[in-house]
CSV table of C-alpha atoms and ligand atoms in Angstrom, one decimal:
chain,number,residue,atom,x,y,z
A,699,MET,CA,9.7,-28.3,-26.0
A,700,ILE,CA,10.0,-24.8,-24.6
A,701,ARG,CA,12.6,-24.2,-22.0
A,702,ARG,CA,12.5,-21.2,-19.7
A,703,PHE,CA,15.8,-20.1,-18.3
A,704,VAL,CA,15.4,-18.2,-15.0
A,705,THR,CA,18.6,-16.5,-14.1
A,706,MET,CA,18.2,-15.2,-10.5
A,707,THR,CA,21.9,-14.6,-9.8
A,708,GLU,CA,21.4,-11.1,-8.4
A,709,SER,CA,22.3,-10.9,-4.8
A,710,VAL,CA,20.5,-8.2,-2.9
A,711,ASP,CA,21.5,-6.5,0.4
A,712,VAL,CA,18.0,-5.7,1.8
A,713,LYS,CA,19.3,-3.8,4.8
A,714,ALA,CA,21.3,-1.5,2.7
A,715,GLY,CA,18.3,-1.1,0.5
A,716,ILE,CA,16.1,0.0,3.4
A,717,LYS,CA,18.7,2.5,4.5
A,718,ASN,CA,19.1,3.9,1.1
A,719,ILE,CA,15.3,4.3,0.5
A,720,VAL,CA,14.7,5.8,4.0
A,721,GLU,CA,17.5,8.3,3.3
A,722,ARG,CA,16.1,9.3,-0.1
A,723,ILE,CA,12.6,9.7,1.5
A,724,GLU,CA,14.1,12.1,4.1
A,725,ILE,CA,15.8,14.1,1.5
A,726,ALA,CA,12.7,14.3,-0.7
A,727,SER,CA,10.6,15.2,2.3
A,728,ARG,CA,12.9,18.1,3.1
A,729,LYS,CA,12.6,19.4,-0.4
A,730,ARG,CA,8.8,19.4,-0.5
A,731,PRO,CA,6.8,22.6,-0.8
A,732,GLU,CA,6.0,23.9,2.7
A,733,LYS,CA,2.3,23.1,2.5
A,734,PHE,CA,3.1,19.4,2.8
A,735,LYS,CA,3.8,18.8,6.4
A,736,ASN,CA,2.8,15.2,7.1
A,737,PRO,CA,5.6,12.7,7.7
A,738,VAL,CA,6.1,10.2,4.8
A,739,GLN,CA,5.7,6.6,5.6
A,740,LEU,CA,7.6,3.8,3.7
A,741,VAL,CA,5.7,0.6,3.0
A,742,ALA,CA,8.1,-2.1,1.9
A,743,VAL,CA,6.5,-4.3,-0.7
A,744,GLY,CA,7.8,-7.8,-0.4
A,745,LYS,CA,5.6,-9.6,-2.9
A,746,THR,CA,7.2,-12.7,-4.4
A,747,LYS,CA,10.1,-12.4,-2.0
A,748,PRO,CA,10.9,-14.9,0.8
A,749,VAL,CA,10.2,-14.2,4.5
A,750,GLU,CA,14.0,-14.1,5.1
A,751,ALA,CA,14.2,-10.9,3.0
A,752,LEU,CA,11.4,-9.3,5.0
A,753,ILE,CA,13.1,-10.2,8.3
A,754,ASP,CA,16.3,-8.5,7.0
A,755,ALA,CA,14.2,-5.4,6.3
A,756,TYR,CA,12.6,-5.6,9.8
A,757,ASP,CA,16.0,-5.9,11.4
A,758,ALA,CA,17.0,-2.7,9.6
A,759,GLY,CA,14.1,-1.0,11.4
A,760,GLN,CA,11.4,-1.3,8.8
A,761,ARG,CA,7.9,-2.0,10.3
A,762,HIS,CA,5.4,-1.4,7.6
A,763,PHE,CA,5.1,-4.1,4.9
A,764,GLY,CA,2.8,-4.4,1.9
A,765,GLU,CA,1.5,-7.4,0.0
A,766,ASN,CA,-1.0,-7.5,-2.8
A,767,TYR,CA,-1.9,-11.2,-3.1
A,768,VAL,CA,-4.2,-12.5,-0.4
A,769,LYS,CA,-2.7,-16.0,-0.4
A,770,GLU,CA,0.9,-14.7,-0.1
A,771,LEU,CA,0.0,-12.2,2.7
A,772,ALA,CA,-1.9,-15.0,4.6
A,773,GLU,CA,1.1,-17.3,4.4
A,774,LYS,CA,3.7,-14.6,5.4
A,775,ALA,CA,1.6,-13.1,8.2
A,776,ILE,CA,1.4,-16.5,10.0
A,777,ASP,CA,4.9,-17.7,9.1
A,778,PRO,CA,6.5,-18.9,12.4
A,779,LYS,CA,9.8,-17.0,11.5
A,780,ILE,CA,7.8,-13.8,11.0
A,781,LEU,CA,5.8,-14.3,14.2
A,782,GLU,CA,9.0,-15.0,16.1
A,783,ASN,CA,11.3,-12.2,14.7
A,784,CYS,CA,8.9,-9.5,13.6
A,785,LYS,CA,6.5,-9.0,16.6
A,786,ASP,CA,5.7,-5.4,15.7
A,787,ILE,CA,5.2,-5.9,12.0
A,788,LYS,CA,2.4,-3.9,10.4
A,789,TRP,CA,0.8,-5.3,7.2
A,790,HIS,CA,-0.8,-3.2,4.5
A,791,PHE,CA,-2.9,-5.0,2.1
A,792,ILE,CA,-2.5,-3.3,-1.3
A,793,GLY,CA,-4.0,-5.7,-3.8
A,794,HIS,CA,-7.5,-6.2,-5.2
A,795,LEU,CA,-9.7,-7.7,-2.4
A,796,GLN,CA,-12.6,-9.9,-3.4
A,797,THR,CA,-15.4,-10.1,-0.9
A,798,ASN,CA,-15.0,-13.9,-0.6
A,799,LYS,CA,-11.4,-13.4,0.6
A,800,ILE,CA,-12.1,-10.8,3.3
A,801,ASN,CA,-12.3,-13.2,6.2
A,802,LYS,CA,-8.9,-14.6,5.3
A,803,VAL,CA,-7.3,-11.2,5.4
A,804,ILE,CA,-9.0,-9.6,8.4
A,805,LYS,CA,-8.1,-12.5,10.7
A,806,LEU,CA,-4.3,-12.1,10.1
A,807,PRO,CA,-2.1,-11.0,13.0
A,808,GLY,CA,-0.4,-7.7,12.4
A,809,LEU,CA,-2.9,-6.5,9.8
A,810,TYR,CA,-2.6,-2.7,9.9
A,811,MET,CA,-4.4,-1.2,6.9
A,812,ILE,CA,-6.3,-2.2,3.8
A,813,GLN,CA,-5.5,0.4,1.1
A,814,THR,CA,-7.8,-0.9,-1.6
A,815,ILE,CA,-11.4,-0.2,-0.6
A,816,ASP,CA,-13.2,0.7,-3.8
A,817,SER,CA,-16.9,0.2,-3.4
A,818,GLU,CA,-19.6,0.5,-0.7
A,819,LYS,CA,-20.2,-3.2,-0.9
A,820,LEU,CA,-16.5,-4.0,-0.1
A,821,ALA,CA,-16.4,-1.3,2.6
A,822,GLU,CA,-19.5,-2.7,4.3
A,823,ALA,CA,-18.3,-6.3,4.1
A,824,VAL,CA,-14.9,-5.5,5.5
A,825,ASN,CA,-16.6,-3.4,8.2
A,826,ASN,CA,-18.9,-6.2,9.2
A,827,ALA,CA,-16.1,-8.8,9.3
A,828,TRP,CA,-13.9,-6.5,11.4
A,829,GLU,CA,-16.7,-5.7,13.8
A,830,LYS,CA,-17.5,-9.3,14.3
A,831,ASN,CA,-13.9,-10.6,14.7
A,832,ARG,CA,-11.5,-7.9,15.8
A,833,LEU,CA,-13.0,-4.6,16.7
A,834,GLU,CA,-13.3,-5.2,20.4
A,835,SER,CA,-9.7,-6.3,20.9
A,836,ASP,CA,-8.0,-4.3,18.2
A,837,GLY,CA,-9.9,-1.1,17.7
A,838,LYS,CA,-10.9,0.2,14.3
A,839,LEU,CA,-9.3,-1.1,11.1
A,840,LYS,CA,-7.5,1.6,9.0
A,841,VAL,CA,-8.5,1.8,5.4
A,842,LEU,CA,-7.8,3.9,2.3
A,843,ILE,CA,-10.1,4.4,-0.7
A,844,GLN,CA,-8.4,3.2,-3.9
A,845,VAL,CA,-9.0,5.6,-6.7
A,846,ASN,CA,-8.8,4.7,-10.4
A,847,THR,CA,-7.0,7.9,-11.6
A,848,SER,CA,-6.0,6.6,-15.0
A,849,ALA,CA,-9.5,5.6,-16.1
A,850,GLU,CA,-8.3,2.3,-17.3
A,851,ASP,CA,-11.0,-0.4,-17.3
A,852,ALA,CA,-8.5,-3.1,-16.1
A,853,LYS,CA,-7.6,-1.2,-13.0
A,854,ASN,CA,-9.5,-1.4,-9.8
A,855,GLY,CA,-10.5,1.6,-7.9
A,856,VAL,CA,-13.4,4.0,-7.7
A,857,ASP,CA,-13.7,6.8,-10.3
A,858,PRO,CA,-12.4,10.2,-9.0
A,859,ASP,CA,-15.9,11.8,-9.1
A,860,LYS,CA,-17.3,9.0,-6.9
A,861,VAL,CA,-14.8,9.5,-4.1
A,862,PRO,CA,-16.8,12.0,-2.0
A,863,GLU,CA,-19.8,9.7,-2.0
A,864,LEU,CA,-17.8,6.6,-0.9
A,865,PHE,CA,-15.9,8.7,1.6
A,866,GLU,CA,-19.1,9.8,3.2
A,867,PHE,CA,-20.5,6.3,3.2
A,868,ILE,CA,-17.5,4.9,5.0
A,869,ASN,CA,-17.4,7.6,7.6
A,870,ASP,CA,-21.2,7.4,8.2
A,871,LYS,CA,-21.9,3.7,7.9
A,872,CYS,CA,-18.8,1.8,8.6
A,873,LYS,CA,-18.1,2.3,12.3
A,874,ALA,CA,-15.5,-0.4,12.6
A,875,LEU,CA,-13.3,1.3,10.0
A,876,LYS,CA,-11.0,4.3,10.3
A,877,LEU,CA,-10.8,6.0,6.9
A,878,GLU,CA,-7.4,7.6,6.7
A,879,GLY,CA,-7.3,8.7,3.1
A,880,LEU,CA,-6.8,7.8,-0.6
A,881,MET,CA,-4.6,5.5,-2.7
A,882,THR,CA,-3.8,5.1,-6.4
A,883,ILE,CA,-1.6,2.8,-8.4
A,884,GLY,CA,-1.7,4.8,-11.6
A,885,ALA,CA,-0.5,4.1,-15.1
A,886,PHE,CA,2.7,2.1,-15.4
A,887,GLY,CA,5.9,3.6,-16.7
A,888,TYR,CA,5.1,7.3,-16.8
A,889,ASP,CA,7.7,9.4,-18.6
A,890,TYR,CA,8.6,12.2,-16.1
A,891,THR,CA,10.2,14.3,-18.8
A,892,LYS,CA,6.6,15.1,-19.8
A,893,GLY,CA,5.9,16.9,-16.4
A,894,PRO,CA,4.0,16.0,-13.3
A,895,ASN,CA,2.4,12.5,-13.2
A,896,PRO,CA,-1.3,13.0,-14.1
A,897,ASP,CA,-2.3,10.2,-11.8
A,898,PHE,CA,-0.7,11.9,-8.8
A,899,THR,CA,-2.3,15.2,-9.8
A,900,ALA,CA,-5.7,13.5,-10.1
A,901,LEU,CA,-5.4,11.9,-6.7
A,902,MET,CA,-4.4,15.2,-5.0
A,903,GLU,CA,-7.3,16.9,-6.7
A,904,CYS,CA,-9.7,14.4,-5.1
A,905,LEU,CA,-8.6,15.7,-1.7
A,906,ASN,CA,-10.1,19.1,-2.5
A,907,HIS,CA,-13.6,17.7,-2.4
A,908,LEU,CA,-13.2,16.1,1.0
A,909,PRO,CA,-13.4,17.4,4.6
A,910,ASN,CA,-10.1,18.2,6.3
A,911,PRO,CA,-7.9,17.3,3.3
A,912,GLU,CA,-4.7,18.3,5.1
A,913,SER,CA,-5.3,15.5,7.7
A,914,LEU,CA,-5.6,12.7,5.2
A,915,GLN,CA,-3.1,10.2,4.0
A,916,VAL,CA,-2.3,9.8,0.3
A,917,SER,CA,-0.7,6.6,-0.9
A,918,PHE,CA,1.2,6.8,-4.2
A,919,GLY,CA,4.7,6.4,-5.6
A,920,MET,CA,6.7,3.2,-6.1
A,921,SER,CA,10.3,2.3,-6.7
A,922,ASN,CA,10.6,4.4,-9.9
A,923,ASP,CA,8.9,7.5,-8.8
A,924,PHE,CA,8.5,7.7,-5.0
A,925,GLU,CA,10.6,10.9,-4.9
A,926,GLU,CA,8.4,12.6,-7.5
A,927,ALA,CA,5.4,11.4,-5.5
A,928,ILE,CA,6.7,13.0,-2.3
A,929,GLN,CA,7.3,16.3,-4.1
A,930,VAL,CA,3.6,16.5,-5.0
A,931,GLY,CA,2.3,15.4,-1.6
A,932,SER,CA,2.4,11.7,-1.2
A,933,THR,CA,2.5,10.6,2.5
A,934,ILE,CA,2.7,6.8,1.9
A,935,VAL,CA,5.1,5.4,-0.6
A,936,ARG,CA,5.0,1.7,-1.5
A,937,VAL,CA,8.5,0.5,-2.6
A,938,GLY,CA,9.3,-3.0,-3.6
A,939,SER,CA,12.0,-3.8,-6.2
A,940,SER,CA,14.4,-1.0,-5.1
A,941,ILE,CA,14.6,-2.7,-1.7
A,942,PHE,CA,14.1,-6.4,-2.4
A,943,GLY,CA,15.6,-6.6,-5.9
A,944,PHE,CA,14.3,-7.4,-9.4
A,945,ARG,CA,11.0,-9.3,-9.5
A,946,PRO,CA,10.5,-11.6,-12.5
A,947,LYS,CA,7.1,-11.0,-14.2
A,948,LYS,CA,4.6,-13.7,-13.3
A,949,LEU,CA,5.0,-16.5,-15.8
B,1431,PLP,C1,4.3,-4.2,-6.5
B,1431,PLP,C2,3.6,-3.0,-6.0
B,1431,PLP,C3,4.3,-1.9,-5.5
B,1431,PLP,C4,5.8,-1.8,-5.5
B,1431,PLP,O1,6.3,-1.8,-6.8
B,1431,PLP,P1,7.9,-1.5,-7.1
B,1431,PLP,O2,7.9,-1.0,-8.5
B,1431,PLP,O3,8.5,-2.9,-7.0
B,1431,PLP,O4,8.4,-0.6,-6.1
B,1431,PLP,C5,3.6,-0.9,-5.0
B,1431,PLP,N1,2.2,-0.9,-5.0
B,1431,PLP,C6,1.5,-1.9,-5.4
B,1431,PLP,C7,0.0,-1.9,-5.4
B,1431,PLP,C8,2.2,-3.0,-6.0
B,1431,PLP,O5,1.4,-4.1,-6.4
């Protein structure tokens, strides 16, 4: 018999975590090259963590939260404790979205942005669902295009050279969506002693082929590298484990 020992003895002070990350974001923002002027937004990624941890983060002033599994986001967004304590919560969906799960996501209270639009088909389906269910009462749904900057087959996202076409499609054809910019996940565990992260460079390069690049949001940078990300222009950093603590790999 195989026995798995799970030792989750770590105790995490989420409020202190939020304070710490917000401070580091401010310092990194001040050190940016002058051409980057947009404020940097923190999305706290609470995947696998209980709603109590999210409520602690909310109490510390955090409003933007990210989840990347549909089922988990759906459960958390309608959790009575979240609805009661986090009335102004803003959910970012940051995972792969299958078309058959769209309705589940777009009906959720507090849904703020979908960061992972990576095809015309998905854009159109999200657009139609939002138009039908939410547009009238809630206005347009904010979205980002997810770009596959590391050219790995396993990763989702549109190829960098296809970004302008998808960008134009969404702006022209998806009237229920408000396209705010681009997002990448990038290769895991990049070694910064080797210089700037090529995924970040590739995403920033995509901006040069789009109208009004300085007005667009760019979402990249996680616990290990959000400060590096801010230095090269990121405006949305998605930070999980540095706030909520170690996350065991999915068994
Ligand atoms: C989990 C996750 C994050 C946060 O990762 P950490 O390394 O825990 O900060 C950011 N973005 C996406 C898409 C994720 O799935």
